[in-house]
PDB file of C-alpha atoms in Angstrom:
ATOM      1  CA  UNK A   1      81.860 201.585  96.289  1.00  0.00           C
ATOM      2  CA  UNK A   2      84.071 198.555  96.452  1.00  0.00           C
ATOM      3  CA  UNK A   3      85.302 196.463  93.543  1.00  0.00           C
ATOM      4  CA  UNK A   4      82.670 193.788  94.115  1.00  0.00           C
ATOM      5  CA  UNK A   5      79.909 196.408  94.169  1.00  0.00           C
ATOM      6  CA  UNK A   6      81.233 197.898  90.894  1.00  0.00           C
ATOM      7  CA  UNK A   7      81.285 194.473  89.308  1.00  0.00           C
ATOM      8  CA  UNK A   8      77.735 193.767  90.501  1.00  0.00           C
ATOM      9  CA  UNK A   9      76.572 197.163  89.188  1.00  0.00           C
ATOM     10  CA  UNK A  10      78.200 196.494  85.750  1.00  0.00           C
ATOM     11  CA  UNK A  11      76.579 193.054  85.567  1.00  0.00           C
ATOM     12  CA  UNK A  12      73.204 194.521  86.488  1.00  0.00           C
ATOM     13  CA  UNK A  13      73.479 197.196  83.774  1.00  0.00           C
ATOM     14  CA  UNK A  14      74.660 194.595  81.223  1.00  0.00           C
ATOM     15  CA  UNK A  15      71.661 192.366  81.985  1.00  0.00           C
ATOM     16  CA  UNK A  16      69.317 195.353  81.682  1.00  0.00           C
ATOM     17  CA  UNK A  17      70.816 196.373  78.321  1.00  0.00           C
ATOM     18  CA  UNK A  18      70.673 192.757  77.029  1.00  0.00           C
ATOM     19  CA  UNK A  19      67.026 192.494  78.110  1.00  0.00           C
ATOM     20  CA  UNK A  20      66.226 195.817  76.456  1.00  0.00           C
ATOM     21  CA  UNK A  21      67.889 194.764  73.160  1.00  0.00           C
ATOM     22  CA  UNK A  22      66.176 191.351  73.225  1.00  0.00           C
ATOM     23  CA  UNK A  23      62.812 192.999  73.858  1.00  0.00           C
ATOM     24  CA  UNK A  24      63.381 195.339  70.926  1.00  0.00           C
ATOM     25  CA  UNK A  25      64.103 192.373  68.647  1.00  0.00           C
ATOM     26  CA  UNK A  26      60.929 190.615  69.780  1.00  0.00           C
ATOM     27  CA  UNK A  27      58.777 193.683  69.246  1.00  0.00           C
ATOM     28  CA  UNK A  28      60.325 194.552  65.874  1.00  0.00           C
ATOM     29  CA  UNK A  29      60.287 192.649  62.632  1.00  0.00           C
ATOM     30  CA  UNK A  30      61.964 189.514  63.997  1.00  0.00           C
ATOM     31  CA  UNK A  31      60.867 187.146  66.691  1.00  0.00           C
ATOM     32  CA  UNK A  32      61.032 183.542  67.752  1.00  0.00           C
ATOM     33  CA  UNK A  33      58.908 180.834  66.167  1.00  0.00           C
ATOM     34  CA  UNK A  34      56.243 179.083  68.192  1.00  0.00           C
ATOM     35  CA  UNK A  35      57.588 175.522  68.636  1.00  0.00           C
ATOM     36  CA  UNK A  36      54.097 174.145  67.955  1.00  0.00           C
ATOM     37  CA  UNK A  37      54.467 175.339  64.354  1.00  0.00           C
ATOM     38  CA  UNK A  38      57.549 173.198  63.879  1.00  0.00           C
ATOM     39  CA  UNK A  39      56.498 169.583  63.653  1.00  0.00           C
ATOM     40  CA  UNK A  40      59.206 167.324  64.960  1.00  0.00           C
ATOM     41  CA  UNK A  41      58.350 164.322  62.795  1.00  0.00           C
ATOM     42  CA  UNK A  42      60.003 164.302  59.387  1.00  0.00           C
ATOM     43  CA  UNK A  43      60.031 161.827  56.550  1.00  0.00           C
ATOM     44  CA  UNK A  44      62.058 161.374  53.401  1.00  0.00           C
ATOM     45  CA  UNK A  45      60.110 160.786  50.207  1.00  0.00           C
ATOM     46  CA  UNK A  46      61.213 159.701  46.737  1.00  0.00           C
ATOM     47  CA  UNK A  47      59.321 161.158  43.789  1.00  0.00           C
ATOM     48  CA  UNK A  48      59.816 160.223  40.129  1.00  0.00           C
ATOM     49  CA  UNK A  49      58.612 162.639  37.469  1.00  0.00           C
ATOM     50  CA  UNK A  50      59.144 162.949  33.748  1.00  0.00           C
ATOM     51  CA  UNK A  51      59.881 166.571  32.828  1.00  0.00           C
ATOM     52  CA  UNK A  52      58.473 167.375  29.386  1.00  0.00           C
ATOM     53  CA  UNK A  53      60.378 170.310  27.794  1.00  0.00           C
ATOM     54  CA  UNK A  54      58.449 171.250  24.632  1.00  0.00           C
ATOM     55  CA  UNK A  55      60.398 174.044  22.931  1.00  0.00           C
ATOM     56  CA  UNK A  56      58.602 174.426  19.614  1.00  0.00           C
ATOM     57  CA  UNK A  57      55.219 174.451  17.960  1.00  0.00           C
ATOM     58  CA  UNK A  58      51.907 175.876  19.095  1.00  0.00           C
ATOM     59  CA  UNK A  59      51.974 173.960  22.413  1.00  0.00           C
ATOM     60  CA  UNK A  60      55.467 175.012  23.537  1.00  0.00           C
ATOM     61  CA  UNK A  61      55.985 174.939  27.295  1.00  0.00           C
ATOM     62  CA  UNK A  62      59.527 176.332  27.186  1.00  0.00           C
ATOM     63  CA  UNK A  63      59.802 179.801  25.657  1.00  0.00           C
ATOM     64  CA  UNK A  64      63.080 181.669  24.996  1.00  0.00           C
ATOM     65  CA  UNK A  65      63.109 185.051  26.700  1.00  0.00           C
ATOM     66  CA  UNK A  66      66.731 185.776  25.742  1.00  0.00           C
ATOM     67  CA  UNK A  67      68.449 184.155  22.753  1.00  0.00           C
ATOM     68  CA  UNK A  68      72.040 182.913  22.946  1.00  0.00           C
ATOM     69  CA  UNK A  69      74.629 185.654  22.586  1.00  0.00           C
ATOM     70  CA  UNK A  70      75.426 186.173  18.866  1.00  0.00           C
ATOM     71  CA  UNK A  71      78.969 184.851  19.296  1.00  0.00           C
ATOM     72  CA  UNK A  72      77.518 181.589  20.703  1.00  0.00           C
ATOM     73  CA  UNK A  73      74.332 181.339  18.612  1.00  0.00           C
ATOM     74  CA  UNK A  74      75.725 178.541  16.443  1.00  0.00           C
ATOM     75  CA  UNK A  75      77.924 176.975  19.121  1.00  0.00           C
ATOM     76  CA  UNK A  76      77.164 173.925  21.219  1.00  0.00           C
ATOM     77  CA  UNK A  77      77.012 175.892  24.470  1.00  0.00           C
ATOM     78  CA  UNK A  78      74.105 178.292  23.691  1.00  0.00           C
ATOM     79  CA  UNK A  79      75.700 180.679  26.228  1.00  0.00           C
ATOM     80  CA  UNK A  80      73.296 183.423  27.264  1.00  0.00           C
ATOM     81  CA  UNK A  81      70.096 181.572  26.338  1.00  0.00           C
ATOM     82  CA  UNK A  82      67.334 182.035  28.932  1.00  0.00           C
ATOM     83  CA  UNK A  83      64.029 180.141  28.789  1.00  0.00           C
ATOM     84  CA  UNK A  84      60.948 180.407  30.947  1.00  0.00           C
ATOM     85  CA  UNK A  85      59.152 177.103  31.519  1.00  0.00           C
ATOM     86  CA  UNK A  86      55.786 175.670  32.469  1.00  0.00           C
ATOM     87  CA  UNK A  87      56.633 172.026  31.731  1.00  0.00           C
ATOM     88  CA  UNK A  88      54.415 169.048  32.443  1.00  0.00           C
ATOM     89  CA  UNK A  89      55.577 166.569  35.090  1.00  0.00           C
ATOM     90  CA  UNK A  90      54.159 163.222  34.001  1.00  0.00           C
ATOM     91  CA  UNK A  91      53.963 159.714  35.446  1.00  0.00           C
ATOM     92  CA  UNK A  92      55.791 158.094  32.490  1.00  0.00           C
ATOM     93  CA  UNK A  93      58.015 159.432  29.682  1.00  0.00           C
ATOM     94  CA  UNK A  94      54.955 159.577  27.409  1.00  0.00           C
ATOM     95  CA  UNK A  95      53.639 163.158  27.206  1.00  0.00           C
ATOM     96  CA  UNK A  96      50.058 161.870  27.290  1.00  0.00           C
ATOM     97  CA  UNK A  97      50.533 159.963  30.563  1.00  0.00           C
ATOM     98  CA  UNK A  98      49.028 161.159  33.842  1.00  0.00           C
ATOM     99  CA  UNK A  99      49.894 164.772  34.712  1.00  0.00           C
ATOM    100  CA  UNK A 100      51.313 164.920  38.259  1.00  0.00           C
ATOM    101  CA  UNK A 101      52.287 168.588  38.315  1.00  0.00           C
ATOM    102  CA  UNK A 102      54.106 171.380  36.517  1.00  0.00           C
ATOM    103  CA  UNK A 103      57.745 172.462  36.550  1.00  0.00           C
ATOM    104  CA  UNK A 104      57.608 176.252  36.530  1.00  0.00           C
ATOM    105  CA  UNK A 105      60.641 178.515  36.437  1.00  0.00           C
ATOM    106  CA  UNK A 106      63.568 179.407  34.223  1.00  0.00           C
ATOM    107  CA  UNK A 107      66.777 177.895  32.963  1.00  0.00           C
ATOM    108  CA  UNK A 108      69.771 179.695  31.522  1.00  0.00           C
ATOM    109  CA  UNK A 109      72.834 178.516  29.563  1.00  0.00           C
ATOM    110  CA  UNK A 110      75.714 179.622  31.783  1.00  0.00           C
ATOM    111  CA  UNK A 111      78.812 178.083  30.163  1.00  0.00           C
ATOM    112  CA  UNK A 112      80.768 179.268  27.167  1.00  0.00           C
ATOM    113  CA  UNK A 113      82.245 175.820  26.521  1.00  0.00           C
ATOM    114  CA  UNK A 114      79.578 173.198  27.317  1.00  0.00           C
ATOM    115  CA  UNK A 115      75.822 172.754  27.526  1.00  0.00           C
ATOM    116  CA  UNK A 116      75.480 173.813  31.155  1.00  0.00           C
ATOM    117  CA  UNK A 117      72.323 175.334  32.648  1.00  0.00           C
ATOM    118  CA  UNK A 118      71.356 177.140  35.807  1.00  0.00           C
ATOM    119  CA  UNK A 119      67.980 175.612  36.725  1.00  0.00           C
ATOM    120  CA  UNK A 120      65.520 177.551  38.894  1.00  0.00           C
ATOM    121  CA  UNK A 121      62.239 175.700  39.124  1.00  0.00           C
ATOM    122  CA  UNK A 122      59.268 174.928  41.310  1.00  0.00           C
ATOM    123  CA  UNK A 123      57.683 171.500  40.999  1.00  0.00           C
ATOM    124  CA  UNK A 124      54.037 172.405  41.689  1.00  0.00           C
ATOM    125  CA  UNK A 125      52.219 169.135  42.423  1.00  0.00           C
ATOM    126  CA  UNK A 126      48.566 168.206  41.815  1.00  0.00           C
ATOM    127  CA  UNK A 127      48.221 164.697  43.288  1.00  0.00           C
ATOM    128  CA  UNK A 128      46.615 163.605  46.571  1.00  0.00           C
ATOM    129  CA  UNK A 129      47.958 165.095  49.791  1.00  0.00           C
ATOM    130  CA  UNK A 130      50.666 166.857  47.736  1.00  0.00           C
ATOM    131  CA  UNK A 131      48.110 168.888  45.752  1.00  0.00           C
ATOM    132  CA  UNK A 132      49.065 172.556  46.048  1.00  0.00           C
ATOM    133  CA  UNK A 133      52.508 171.814  47.499  1.00  0.00           C
ATOM    134  CA  UNK A 134      55.751 172.851  45.828  1.00  0.00           C
ATOM    135  CA  UNK A 135      59.317 171.471  45.770  1.00  0.00           C
ATOM    136  CA  UNK A 136      61.890 174.138  44.860  1.00  0.00           C
ATOM    137  CA  UNK A 137      65.066 173.157  42.998  1.00  0.00           C
ATOM    138  CA  UNK A 138      67.973 175.433  42.139  1.00  0.00           C
ATOM    139  CA  UNK A 139      71.300 174.285  40.763  1.00  0.00           C
ATOM    140  CA  UNK A 140      73.721 173.484  37.976  1.00  0.00           C
ATOM    141  CA  UNK A 141      72.685 171.057  35.240  1.00  0.00           C
ATOM    142  CA  UNK A 142      75.429 169.877  32.854  1.00  0.00           C
ATOM    143  CA  UNK A 143      73.131 168.491  30.161  1.00  0.00           C
ATOM    144  CA  UNK A 144      75.658 166.056  28.655  1.00  0.00           C
ATOM    145  CA  UNK A 145      76.291 164.266  31.947  1.00  0.00           C
ATOM    146  CA  UNK A 146      74.348 161.012  32.217  1.00  0.00           C
ATOM    147  CA  UNK A 147      73.069 161.917  35.713  1.00  0.00           C
ATOM    148  CA  UNK A 148      72.987 165.443  37.103  1.00  0.00           C
ATOM    149  CA  UNK A 149      72.435 166.239  40.778  1.00  0.00           C
ATOM    150  CA  UNK A 150      70.597 169.409  41.781  1.00  0.00           C
ATOM    151  CA  UNK A 151      69.785 170.575  45.310  1.00  0.00           C
ATOM    152  CA  UNK A 152      66.278 170.857  46.714  1.00  0.00           C
ATOM    153  CA  UNK A 153      66.426 174.216  48.490  1.00  0.00           C
ATOM    154  CA  UNK A 154      62.950 174.309  50.028  1.00  0.00           C
ATOM    155  CA  UNK A 155      59.292 174.209  49.285  1.00  0.00           C
ATOM    156  CA  UNK A 156      55.820 175.067  50.482  1.00  0.00           C
ATOM    157  CA  UNK A 157      52.765 173.246  51.758  1.00  0.00           C
ATOM    158  CA  UNK A 158      53.722 169.680  52.671  1.00  0.00           C
ATOM    159  CA  UNK A 159      57.305 170.577  51.689  1.00  0.00           C
ATOM    160  CA  UNK A 160      57.751 173.486  54.094  1.00  0.00           C
ATOM    161  CA  UNK A 161      61.336 173.275  55.448  1.00  0.00           C
ATOM    162  CA  UNK A 162      62.195 170.720  52.747  1.00  0.00           C
ATOM    163  CA  UNK A 163      65.737 169.772  51.850  1.00  0.00           C
ATOM    164  CA  UNK A 164      67.229 167.120  49.641  1.00  0.00           C
ATOM    165  CA  UNK A 165      68.391 166.610  46.095  1.00  0.00           C
ATOM    166  CA  UNK A 166      67.171 165.673  42.641  1.00  0.00           C
ATOM    167  CA  UNK A 167      68.839 163.465  40.057  1.00  0.00           C
ATOM    168  CA  UNK A 168      68.092 164.356  36.447  1.00  0.00           C
ATOM    169  CA  UNK A 169      68.672 161.922  33.542  1.00  0.00           C
ATOM    170  CA  UNK A 170      67.803 162.676  29.934  1.00  0.00           C
ATOM    171  CA  UNK A 171      65.430 160.042  28.536  1.00  0.00           C
ATOM    172  CA  UNK A 172      65.058 161.486  25.035  1.00  0.00           C
ATOM    173  CA  UNK A 173      66.111 164.502  22.991  1.00  0.00           C
ATOM    174  CA  UNK A 174      64.752 165.292  19.533  1.00  0.00           C
ATOM    175  CA  UNK A 175      67.473 167.186  17.605  1.00  0.00           C
ATOM    176  CA  UNK A 176      64.925 168.418  15.038  1.00  0.00           C
ATOM    177  CA  UNK A 177      62.471 170.001  17.486  1.00  0.00           C
ATOM    178  CA  UNK A 178      64.681 170.404  20.570  1.00  0.00           C
ATOM    179  CA  UNK A 179      62.010 168.718  22.715  1.00  0.00           C
ATOM    180  CA  UNK A 180      63.470 166.869  25.695  1.00  0.00           C
ATOM    181  CA  UNK A 181      62.185 164.386  28.261  1.00  0.00           C
ATOM    182  CA  UNK A 182      64.132 164.235  31.523  1.00  0.00           C
ATOM    183  CA  UNK A 183      63.546 161.780  34.351  1.00  0.00           C
ATOM    184  CA  UNK A 184      63.742 163.502  37.733  1.00  0.00           C
ATOM    185  CA  UNK A 185      64.207 161.386  40.867  1.00  0.00           C
ATOM    186  CA  UNK A 186      63.657 163.744  43.800  1.00  0.00           C
ATOM    187  CA  UNK A 187      64.676 162.738  47.326  1.00  0.00           C
ATOM    188  CA  UNK A 188      63.237 165.209  49.788  1.00  0.00           C
ATOM    189  CA  UNK A 189      63.133 165.326  53.568  1.00  0.00           C
ATOM    190  CA  UNK A 190      60.033 167.174  54.801  1.00  0.00           C
ATOM    191  CA  UNK A 191      57.593 167.352  57.658  1.00  0.00           C
ATOM    192  CA  UNK A 192      54.892 164.695  57.904  1.00  0.00           C
TER     193      UNK A 192
END
């Protein structure tokens, strides 16, 4: 066999092996996505919600599942505090205004020196074509900053393949009860 025949034989074997490996991937747990499932048209939407964090009383929507660490219990940081939430998302800052959805998830105090939270939440919406769809937000929230930016990391329903960001601004905080109203402006790119 000449050099060109050896090269041809090696290329033929390489193509066979590549085809065999590709076929194994397709028949296993991973495969390609049907392009028809991926809509090409996308839009960017702006949503405004008022996040109602009710931490006390018989109608609390934010429940501590871990208290602050003893060393930080009386400090400003609340380091170690973890709360699970099912907060109302309303049309206006008034708790009795129209309910648009629920913010469900957890937040945890993650700084020893400032009021800084890791926010993990799903905005489950109830209104119109968004009913049953979810926007997922995960990020850092420094509570004393006037405006905090958190990433939109995905979603479901209308928000499948979503990306974007949310800006959070505290509207009111009651130091006696701990109840807080936060305005969320969510800018999300999603399929039409």
